[in-house]
């Protein structure tokens, strides 16, 4: 028998060959640390090697066949070589310098710290470990249940003694039952069922260090790995490591956009810190849905990209499928948090708290950025060593150093792969101790030239390593060096300007912590106006040349940028005065209004506003542009400046806690634009004001091509999750207009016909709201608490001093009532006039309550004479005395409440 076995083995050895080679750059200098991945032939899983200090590698004992050799190294383009192996092969592999690195001189010493951390490399190249029969076992994780009926469970090979994943091949069933009625309704909207039930044949699991213990009670006898296991792992890696620069939809943007997770780097954090917040990721190949992803992730949130501390999520990933079910199906807090009543939008998701950023940026003539950022922070969780930053993957990190100048390991894979940026600390800082790191990076795609002297600023939140996004506020110290004929307008206060050789240098500092840093850039000219009432310093920056996309448009040849900038500044001043009166002061002393070449897109950063070029057009130019009066676009131009200016209150002075609460920013800014049209344009305000609220009503209720109105996509509280293949615009058409209507309806119900200042109670509420949230983000619940402090007696439908009824209807619900109104005016006792009114409310449930405003025209336009409370699908009759004969009586004359 021994001789027979030897006879079988010897021919295999005699016919085995070696693939070897040397990796070098275009100058023939050897490249150490290159990753070589060999696939093909009879290999069941890839062979992964690294080039040594001489750039060499070798893989012996390969059977004859066709192989693919893939070579990658940070700073170079990937190289793939096909090898038909019939004898030993030695390859000379020359890597081309990556395009975004062609203008960068990268020190070899610092480059050696990119993607080369020892533990990270093991995680990146993990193979298969032990395998077990895995039958008739049930695993319950929060709202989900995994039933493993029959199959094989193969653990991934341990890293530093820690098992971080497993693969199941066989027959299984997954189910999820939402804990809250609101989530069950959302799931029904998505799938047609209030629960998820899905058979699956493959599952990949990744988890923190104790995750493997969840499977131990079900392990059977040891066995060989299923033949498909290696291929399943390889296919999973391919999916997890592919970035989409231009996402097909919202789900792909979350999972494969510029802030996508590098799963190996996330697991690295847990390997280095035994106390790292627990996470458990499951990737299922279902019978009906081929890519279901179930996440339980403590502290940072199940889907960090969506800005929420909710720890449990189910996502159906099908961005180019025809099933129309792609999206976030479930996102909720832990079951234990609901049971203990500790679920809270203000749960701290951060692992580290940023204190300050100091960033020096050079913008080259070709628009490339070269930056050095020093980030000072303190840990919030003991033992943490890995920091994930938001940074545009096209910006390539060349060095990370600690505060003593020592090189640190970091992770940033190719921009086409899972290229998010992570820094690795050599040891965990003590809690409460501030430390800092310095990041050097460079690249493109932050700026794109729009024309002579004008640029699109593309990466507005990711042009620097941003640790926690809008989830916190920090101090910024920003220095820009740009070609001398261009100007930077930044957040903060301009401290100094100078010239260094051919570069214009500007230095900006924020006096208070802010949520984000940004800038505008181009050949700007400046115009200032005074605001003696509020004391704000207002500066306008405009471009003298049109962008190339509009240069040949005859309608815009008469554009007068300086005079229209002055008009935009006058609008800004009026809105600053109005918002200061209604909402209180903002913490900024100055505001910069900048023109940008985008035609129909505005944005607001702390004391920096980006206005679209269309905001600088007049009615004649817009008529020439469209060939008619485009009322929707006219409305946009009327609204965009007051909307963006009001974001200095909504979003910056008062931040939002989660995506559930973002309506407190966008909806309130939209309301503020309507307030501007009522209060800041003079006596002839009614037409534009009424058209504004009618546009918002239509946006909420008009059905799309699928027959679905934005309001039917889900409640206001769902925020970004309203987006689905059937309701792609629902977020925009609910969060903005319905959020505005919620505030408008509160204003309406709080209005008094007895006080000279009818908005007195509303103004007191808004001042209280702003003052109460200067140091903490606002939540829907915290705004509700402020509203309840200031509610009137008429608003207390439930006689408990709470507004549960109102928020259930308008924030957590989707009902919109229809009203029918009839009236008669007759003589009453003593010759007085009596108004007899009949109001019918319909298309709502039996508990739906509302205060409906009533108006009468006594010859000087519509004035409010009171409001009527009505509940359910019902009719109510009311008699009230009148001081004079009205020309007309009507409900909701100024569209104060939302109705069908």
GROMACS .gro file of N, CA and C in nm, residues 73 89 92 215 218 242 287 349 618 671 806 813 850:
model
   39
   73UNK      N    1  -0.045   4.733  -0.542
   73UNK     CA    2   0.036   4.805  -0.443
   73UNK      C    3  -0.015   4.947  -0.436
   89UNK      N    4   0.812   2.947  -1.454
   89UNK     CA    5   0.799   3.078  -1.517
   89UNK      C    6   0.851   3.185  -1.421
   92UNK      N    7   0.870   3.936  -1.503
   92UNK     CA    8   0.912   4.073  -1.473
   92UNK      C    9   0.787   4.159  -1.479
  215UNK      N   10  -2.230   3.010   1.759
  215UNK     CA   11  -2.252   2.890   1.678
  215UNK      C   12  -2.216   2.761   1.750
  218UNK      N   13  -2.442   2.448   1.827
  218UNK     CA   14  -2.496   2.371   1.715
  218UNK      C   15  -2.394   2.292   1.637
  242UNK      N   16  -1.574   4.631  -0.380
  242UNK     CA   17  -1.599   4.702  -0.506
  242UNK      C   18  -1.672   4.831  -0.480
  287UNK      N   19  -3.327   3.245  -0.153
  287UNK     CA   20  -3.392   3.183  -0.268
  287UNK      C   21  -3.457   3.290  -0.356
  349UNK      N   22  -2.282   5.764   1.907
  349UNK     CA   23  -2.231   5.662   1.815
  349UNK      C   24  -2.080   5.666   1.803
  618UNK      N   25  -3.285   8.733  -1.347
  618UNK     CA   26  -3.412   8.804  -1.328
  618UNK      C   27  -3.521   8.735  -1.409
  671UNK      N   28  -3.981   7.614   0.569
  671UNK     CA   29  -4.078   7.702   0.636
  671UNK      C   30  -4.026   7.845   0.640
  806UNK      N   31  -5.089   6.514   1.769
  806UNK     CA   32  -5.042   6.589   1.652
  806UNK      C   33  -4.921   6.519   1.588
  813UNK      N   34  -4.719   5.955   1.103
  813UNK     CA   35  -4.828   5.902   1.023
  813UNK      C   36  -4.832   5.962   0.884
  850UNK      N   37  -5.780   6.782   1.442
  850UNK     CA   38  -5.715   6.899   1.384
  850UNK      C   39  -5.789   7.025   1.424
   0.00000   0.00000   0.00000
